[in-house]
Amino acid sequence: MDNFSLIHPLIKTLIPFSVPSYSINDAIREALREFCAETLLLKKPITLNLVAGTADYSLTGLTTETIVRIVNITNDTQHDLVPLNKIGSHSHQGKATAYHCKNTHSIEFYPIPKENETVIVELALKPALDAVTIEAGILDTYAEIIRDGALAFLLSQKGNEWSDDQKASQYQYLFKQRPQVFVLMRLMVFPKLKQWLQVGLSFEDSYFCW
């Protein structure tokens, strides 16, 4: 894990000396949360134990980070389960082959597991609201993007001596327009388009499970 202080020097050269470190950390966290939510770059596999006769499962408490989306689910034979936009009332039982994301923390499996089994849920995450660290490599690789986002957040804070709306707007533009962000979005989104079409998912339906 890398501490947010890793990129403090990049930010401190562009703001007044009086800005406290905790405010810089808050700004970095906000930038990272937005960046990770847009790019789905921060991912983690979670092992979920399915119990015979139970179709619905909660992911609450299984990770310290904030869940953005459920990206994929594989079974114990390494086969991907099919995402569905809804599952009607039924009593079918068997080995789970499909799932429906009710929201970011709730999954319903189809058919209802007939026996105990294990699946791997791949989650897209963003740092928690109190985080001061993030997975190693992200701050190094995307330092300039995160710097711009953090500066936009810091300089837009009303009532502080370092507030500067004009510069905040400039850094916000840079944060949003850097080409690396859009390259990442394309890499993350388009490989799933074929799968969405095959199962009849619209873009809105697939919001919670890419």
mmCIF file of C-alpha atoms in Angstrom:
data_model
loop_
_atom_site.group_PDB
_atom_site.id
_atom_site.type_symbol
_atom_site.label_atom_id
_atom_site.label_comp_id
_atom_site.label_asym_id
_atom_site.label_seq_id
_atom_site.Cartn_x
_atom_site.Cartn_y
_atom_site.Cartn_z
ATOM 1 C CA MET A 1 0.000 0.000 0.000
ATOM 2 C CA ASP A 2 1.162 3.546 -0.770
ATOM 3 C CA ASN A 3 0.511 6.446 1.598
ATOM 4 C CA PHE A 4 -1.055 9.591 0.176
ATOM 5 C CA SER A 5 2.035 11.493 1.350
ATOM 6 C CA LEU A 6 3.838 9.972 -1.629
ATOM 7 C CA ILE A 7 2.542 12.740 -3.887
ATOM 8 C CA HIS A 8 2.448 15.584 -1.336
ATOM 9 C CA PRO A 9 5.590 17.157 -2.892
ATOM 10 C CA LEU A 10 3.841 17.445 -6.276
ATOM 11 C CA ILE A 11 0.997 19.389 -4.664
ATOM 12 C CA LYS A 12 2.910 21.492 -2.119
ATOM 13 C CA THR A 13 4.913 23.251 -4.829
ATOM 14 C CA LEU A 14 1.648 24.655 -6.257
ATOM 15 C CA ILE A 15 -0.177 25.790 -3.097
ATOM 16 C CA PRO A 16 0.570 28.110 -0.172
ATOM 17 C CA PHE A 17 2.833 26.758 2.561
ATOM 18 C CA SER A 18 -0.008 27.213 5.081
ATOM 19 C CA VAL A 19 -2.145 24.383 3.670
ATOM 20 C CA PRO A 20 -2.058 21.593 6.315
ATOM 21 C CA SER A 21 -1.143 18.029 5.424
ATOM 22 C CA TYR A 22 -4.534 16.684 6.497
ATOM 23 C CA SER A 23 -6.238 19.011 3.982
ATOM 24 C CA ILE A 24 -3.912 17.734 1.266
ATOM 25 C CA ASN A 25 -4.783 14.158 2.227
ATOM 26 C CA ASP A 26 -8.502 14.990 2.068
ATOM 27 C CA ALA A 27 -8.032 16.425 -1.426
ATOM 28 C CA ILE A 28 -6.027 13.420 -2.639
ATOM 29 C CA ARG A 29 -8.708 11.075 -1.272
ATOM 30 C CA GLU A 30 -11.466 12.964 -3.106
ATOM 31 C CA ALA A 31 -9.489 12.885 -6.349
ATOM 32 C CA LEU A 32 -8.765 9.166 -5.982
ATOM 33 C CA ARG A 33 -12.387 8.329 -5.206
ATOM 34 C CA GLU A 34 -13.564 10.102 -8.346
ATOM 35 C CA PHE A 35 -10.727 8.712 -10.483
ATOM 36 C CA CYS A 36 -11.290 5.119 -9.339
ATOM 37 C CA ALA A 37 -15.059 5.393 -9.781
ATOM 38 C CA GLU A 38 -14.619 6.617 -13.371
ATOM 39 C CA THR A 39 -11.855 4.228 -14.470
ATOM 40 C CA LEU A 40 -12.668 1.105 -12.404
ATOM 41 C CA LEU A 41 -8.917 0.801 -11.987
ATOM 42 C CA LEU A 42 -8.924 -0.343 -8.366
ATOM 43 C CA LYS A 43 -10.211 -3.924 -8.261
ATOM 44 C CA LYS A 44 -10.287 -6.705 -5.700
ATOM 45 C CA PRO A 45 -11.506 -10.334 -5.832
ATOM 46 C CA ILE A 46 -13.731 -11.406 -2.936
ATOM 47 C CA THR A 47 -14.476 -15.036 -2.083
ATOM 48 C CA LEU A 48 -18.191 -15.564 -1.463
ATOM 49 C CA ASN A 49 -19.474 -18.817 0.008
ATOM 50 C CA LEU A 50 -22.912 -19.744 -1.322
ATOM 51 C CA VAL A 51 -25.162 -21.791 0.932
ATOM 52 C CA ALA A 52 -27.574 -24.424 -0.368
ATOM 53 C CA GLY A 53 -31.085 -22.988 -0.623
ATOM 54 C CA THR A 54 -30.035 -19.320 -0.391
ATOM 55 C CA ALA A 55 -30.099 -17.093 -3.486
ATOM 56 C CA ASP A 56 -29.504 -13.602 -2.032
ATOM 57 C CA TYR A 57 -26.183 -12.369 -0.615
ATOM 58 C CA SER A 58 -24.841 -9.121 0.801
ATOM 59 C CA LEU A 59 -21.290 -7.861 0.270
ATOM 60 C CA THR A 60 -21.512 -5.396 3.155
ATOM 61 C CA GLY A 61 -18.455 -5.611 5.389
ATOM 62 C CA LEU A 62 -16.408 -7.784 3.013
ATOM 63 C CA THR A 63 -14.047 -4.955 2.040
ATOM 64 C CA THR A 64 -12.851 -1.765 3.751
ATOM 65 C CA GLU A 65 -13.018 0.207 0.498
ATOM 66 C CA THR A 66 -16.212 1.612 -1.015
ATOM 67 C CA ILE A 67 -17.728 -0.671 -3.668
ATOM 68 C CA VAL A 68 -18.316 1.043 -7.019
ATOM 69 C CA ARG A 69 -19.488 -1.896 -9.112
ATOM 70 C CA ILE A 70 -19.553 -5.663 -9.322
ATOM 71 C CA VAL A 71 -17.372 -6.328 -12.368
ATOM 72 C CA ASN A 72 -17.537 -10.100 -12.770
ATOM 73 C CA ILE A 73 -18.297 -13.356 -10.946
ATOM 74 C CA THR A 74 -16.620 -16.711 -11.595
ATOM 75 C CA ASN A 75 -17.414 -20.124 -10.140
ATOM 76 C CA ASP A 76 -15.066 -22.747 -8.711
ATOM 77 C CA THR A 77 -14.415 -24.119 -12.212
ATOM 78 C CA GLN A 78 -13.229 -20.687 -13.451
ATOM 79 C CA HIS A 79 -16.322 -20.117 -15.591
ATOM 80 C CA ASP A 80 -17.922 -16.662 -15.684
ATOM 81 C CA LEU A 81 -21.473 -16.404 -14.423
ATOM 82 C CA VAL A 82 -23.876 -14.552 -16.733
ATOM 83 C CA PRO A 83 -25.162 -11.143 -15.530
ATOM 84 C CA LEU A 84 -28.950 -10.723 -15.782
ATOM 85 C CA ASN A 85 -30.972 -7.523 -15.554
ATOM 86 C CA LYS A 86 -33.557 -9.259 -13.368
ATOM 87 C CA ILE A 87 -34.549 -12.653 -11.967
ATOM 88 C CA GLY A 88 -38.239 -13.395 -11.596
ATOM 89 C CA SER A 89 -39.863 -15.476 -8.893
ATOM 90 C CA HIS A 90 -38.874 -19.127 -9.200
ATOM 91 C CA SER A 91 -37.900 -22.239 -7.241
ATOM 92 C CA HIS A 92 -35.279 -23.697 -9.589
ATOM 93 C CA GLN A 93 -32.238 -25.162 -7.839
ATOM 94 C CA GLY A 94 -28.836 -26.181 -9.189
ATOM 95 C CA LYS A 95 -25.299 -24.861 -9.591
ATOM 96 C CA ALA A 96 -25.331 -21.072 -9.931
ATOM 97 C CA THR A 97 -24.809 -20.024 -13.550
ATOM 98 C CA ALA A 98 -26.112 -16.438 -13.502
ATOM 99 C CA TYR A 99 -26.600 -13.491 -11.168
ATOM 100 C CA HIS A 100 -28.436 -10.199 -10.795
ATOM 101 C CA CYS A 101 -26.884 -7.142 -9.126
ATOM 102 C CA LYS A 102 -29.651 -5.546 -7.084
ATOM 103 C CA ASN A 103 -27.227 -2.777 -6.096
ATOM 104 C CA THR A 104 -23.508 -2.436 -5.379
ATOM 105 C CA HIS A 105 -23.766 -4.565 -2.222
ATOM 106 C CA SER A 106 -26.444 -7.131 -3.049
ATOM 107 C CA ILE A 107 -26.415 -10.110 -5.437
ATOM 108 C CA GLU A 108 -29.082 -12.664 -6.320
ATOM 109 C CA PHE A 109 -27.930 -15.936 -7.891
ATOM 110 C CA TYR A 110 -29.746 -18.158 -10.400
ATOM 111 C CA PRO A 111 -30.631 -20.914 -10.035
ATOM 112 C CA ILE A 112 -30.860 -21.098 -6.263
ATOM 113 C CA PRO A 113 -27.722 -22.998 -5.165
ATOM 114 C CA LYS A 114 -28.650 -26.635 -4.602
ATOM 115 C CA GLU A 115 -25.404 -27.330 -2.719
ATOM 116 C CA ASN A 116 -22.800 -25.231 -0.930
ATOM 117 C CA GLU A 117 -20.391 -23.689 -3.428
ATOM 118 C CA THR A 118 -17.824 -20.902 -3.724
ATOM 119 C CA VAL A 119 -17.682 -18.021 -6.213
ATOM 120 C CA ILE A 120 -15.175 -15.219 -6.756
ATOM 121 C CA VAL A 121 -16.713 -11.763 -7.018
ATOM 122 C CA GLU A 122 -14.505 -9.165 -8.721
ATOM 123 C CA LEU A 123 -15.253 -5.727 -7.323
ATOM 124 C CA ALA A 124 -14.368 -2.279 -8.631
ATOM 125 C CA LEU A 125 -13.579 -0.098 -5.623
ATOM 126 C CA LYS A 126 -12.713 3.414 -4.539
ATOM 127 C CA PRO A 127 -10.902 4.432 -1.335
ATOM 128 C CA ALA A 128 -12.967 4.633 1.840
ATOM 129 C CA LEU A 129 -13.932 8.036 3.235
ATOM 130 C CA ASP A 130 -11.190 7.821 5.874
ATOM 131 C CA ALA A 131 -8.470 6.228 3.721
ATOM 132 C CA VAL A 132 -4.885 7.545 3.772
ATOM 133 C CA THR A 133 -3.409 4.735 1.628
ATOM 134 C CA ILE A 134 -4.191 3.046 -1.674
ATOM 135 C CA GLU A 135 -3.021 -0.037 -3.578
ATOM 136 C CA ALA A 136 0.656 0.289 -4.528
ATOM 137 C CA GLY A 137 1.357 1.659 -8.003
ATOM 138 C CA ILE A 138 -1.697 3.846 -8.582
ATOM 139 C CA LEU A 139 -0.227 7.024 -7.097
ATOM 140 C CA ASP A 140 3.053 6.481 -8.953
ATOM 141 C CA THR A 141 1.465 5.761 -12.315
ATOM 142 C CA TYR A 142 -1.244 8.437 -12.247
ATOM 143 C CA ALA A 143 0.468 11.036 -10.057
ATOM 144 C CA GLU A 144 -0.232 14.000 -12.335
ATOM 145 C CA ILE A 145 -3.899 13.146 -12.780
ATOM 146 C CA ILE A 146 -4.416 12.759 -9.020
ATOM 147 C CA ARG A 147 -2.427 15.945 -8.380
ATOM 148 C CA ASP A 148 -4.715 17.930 -10.694
ATOM 149 C CA GLY A 149 -7.834 16.501 -9.065
ATOM 150 C CA ALA A 150 -6.517 17.229 -5.581
ATOM 151 C CA LEU A 151 -5.602 20.801 -6.527
ATOM 152 C CA ALA A 152 -9.069 21.342 -8.009
ATOM 153 C CA PHE A 153 -10.615 20.192 -4.731
ATOM 154 C CA LEU A 154 -8.272 22.245 -2.518
ATOM 155 C CA LEU A 155 -8.504 25.492 -4.469
ATOM 156 C CA SER A 156 -12.305 25.325 -4.652
ATOM 157 C CA GLN A 157 -12.664 25.329 -0.853
ATOM 158 C CA LYS A 158 -14.453 28.568 0.028
ATOM 159 C CA GLY A 159 -13.316 30.567 3.030
ATOM 160 C CA ASN A 160 -9.703 29.378 3.015
ATOM 161 C CA GLU A 161 -6.783 31.654 2.229
ATOM 162 C CA TRP A 162 -5.691 29.289 -0.555
ATOM 163 C CA SER A 163 -9.081 29.359 -2.316
ATOM 164 C CA ASP A 164 -8.828 30.290 -6.013
ATOM 165 C CA ASP A 165 -11.867 29.600 -8.198
ATOM 166 C CA GLN A 166 -10.075 30.315 -11.478
ATOM 167 C CA LYS A 167 -7.208 27.944 -10.806
ATOM 168 C CA ALA A 168 -9.608 25.363 -9.378
ATOM 169 C CA SER A 169 -11.528 25.389 -12.663
ATOM 170 C CA GLN A 170 -8.313 24.997 -14.634
ATOM 171 C CA TYR A 171 -7.178 22.000 -12.611
ATOM 172 C CA GLN A 172 -10.650 20.470 -12.735
ATOM 173 C CA TYR A 173 -10.535 20.712 -16.524
ATOM 174 C CA LEU A 174 -7.125 19.016 -16.604
ATOM 175 C CA PHE A 175 -8.307 16.318 -14.224
ATOM 176 C CA LYS A 176 -11.329 15.545 -16.403
ATOM 177 C CA GLN A 177 -9.642 15.849 -19.792
ATOM 178 C CA ARG A 178 -6.372 13.989 -19.403
ATOM 179 C CA PRO A 179 -6.300 11.356 -22.162
ATOM 180 C CA GLN A 180 -5.169 8.550 -19.848
ATOM 181 C CA VAL A 181 -8.584 8.610 -18.148
ATOM 182 C CA PHE A 182 -10.455 8.080 -21.383
ATOM 183 C CA VAL A 183 -8.061 5.365 -22.534
ATOM 184 C CA LEU A 184 -8.737 3.511 -19.289
ATOM 185 C CA MET A 185 -12.490 3.954 -19.677
ATOM 186 C CA ARG A 186 -12.403 2.469 -23.171
ATOM 187 C CA LEU A 187 -10.314 -0.484 -22.025
ATOM 188 C CA MET A 188 -12.683 -1.181 -19.143
ATOM 189 C CA VAL A 189 -16.003 -0.605 -20.911
ATOM 190 C CA PHE A 190 -15.771 -1.987 -24.443
ATOM 191 C CA PRO A 191 -14.688 -5.556 -23.598
ATOM 192 C CA LYS A 192 -18.017 -5.910 -21.773
ATOM 193 C CA LEU A 193 -20.261 -4.527 -24.542
ATOM 194 C CA LYS A 194 -20.516 -7.872 -26.322
ATOM 195 C CA GLN A 195 -21.497 -9.598 -23.070
ATOM 196 C CA TRP A 196 -24.177 -6.965 -22.335
ATOM 197 C CA LEU A 197 -25.726 -7.432 -25.758
ATOM 198 C CA GLN A 198 -25.733 -11.222 -25.413
ATOM 199 C CA VAL A 199 -27.752 -11.110 -22.194
ATOM 200 C CA GLY A 200 -29.895 -8.109 -23.137
ATOM 201 C CA LEU A 201 -28.394 -5.647 -20.662
ATOM 202 C CA SER A 202 -28.729 -1.944 -21.393
ATOM 203 C CA PHE A 203 -26.085 0.510 -20.211
ATOM 204 C CA GLU A 204 -28.356 1.598 -17.359
ATOM 205 C CA ASP A 205 -29.139 -1.998 -16.347
ATOM 206 C CA SER A 206 -25.434 -2.778 -16.146
ATOM 207 C CA TYR A 207 -24.598 0.157 -13.862
ATOM 208 C CA PHE A 208 -23.942 -2.030 -10.822
ATOM 209 C CA CYS A 209 -22.341 -4.969 -12.639
ATOM 210 C CA TRP A 210 -19.939 -4.498 -15.464
#
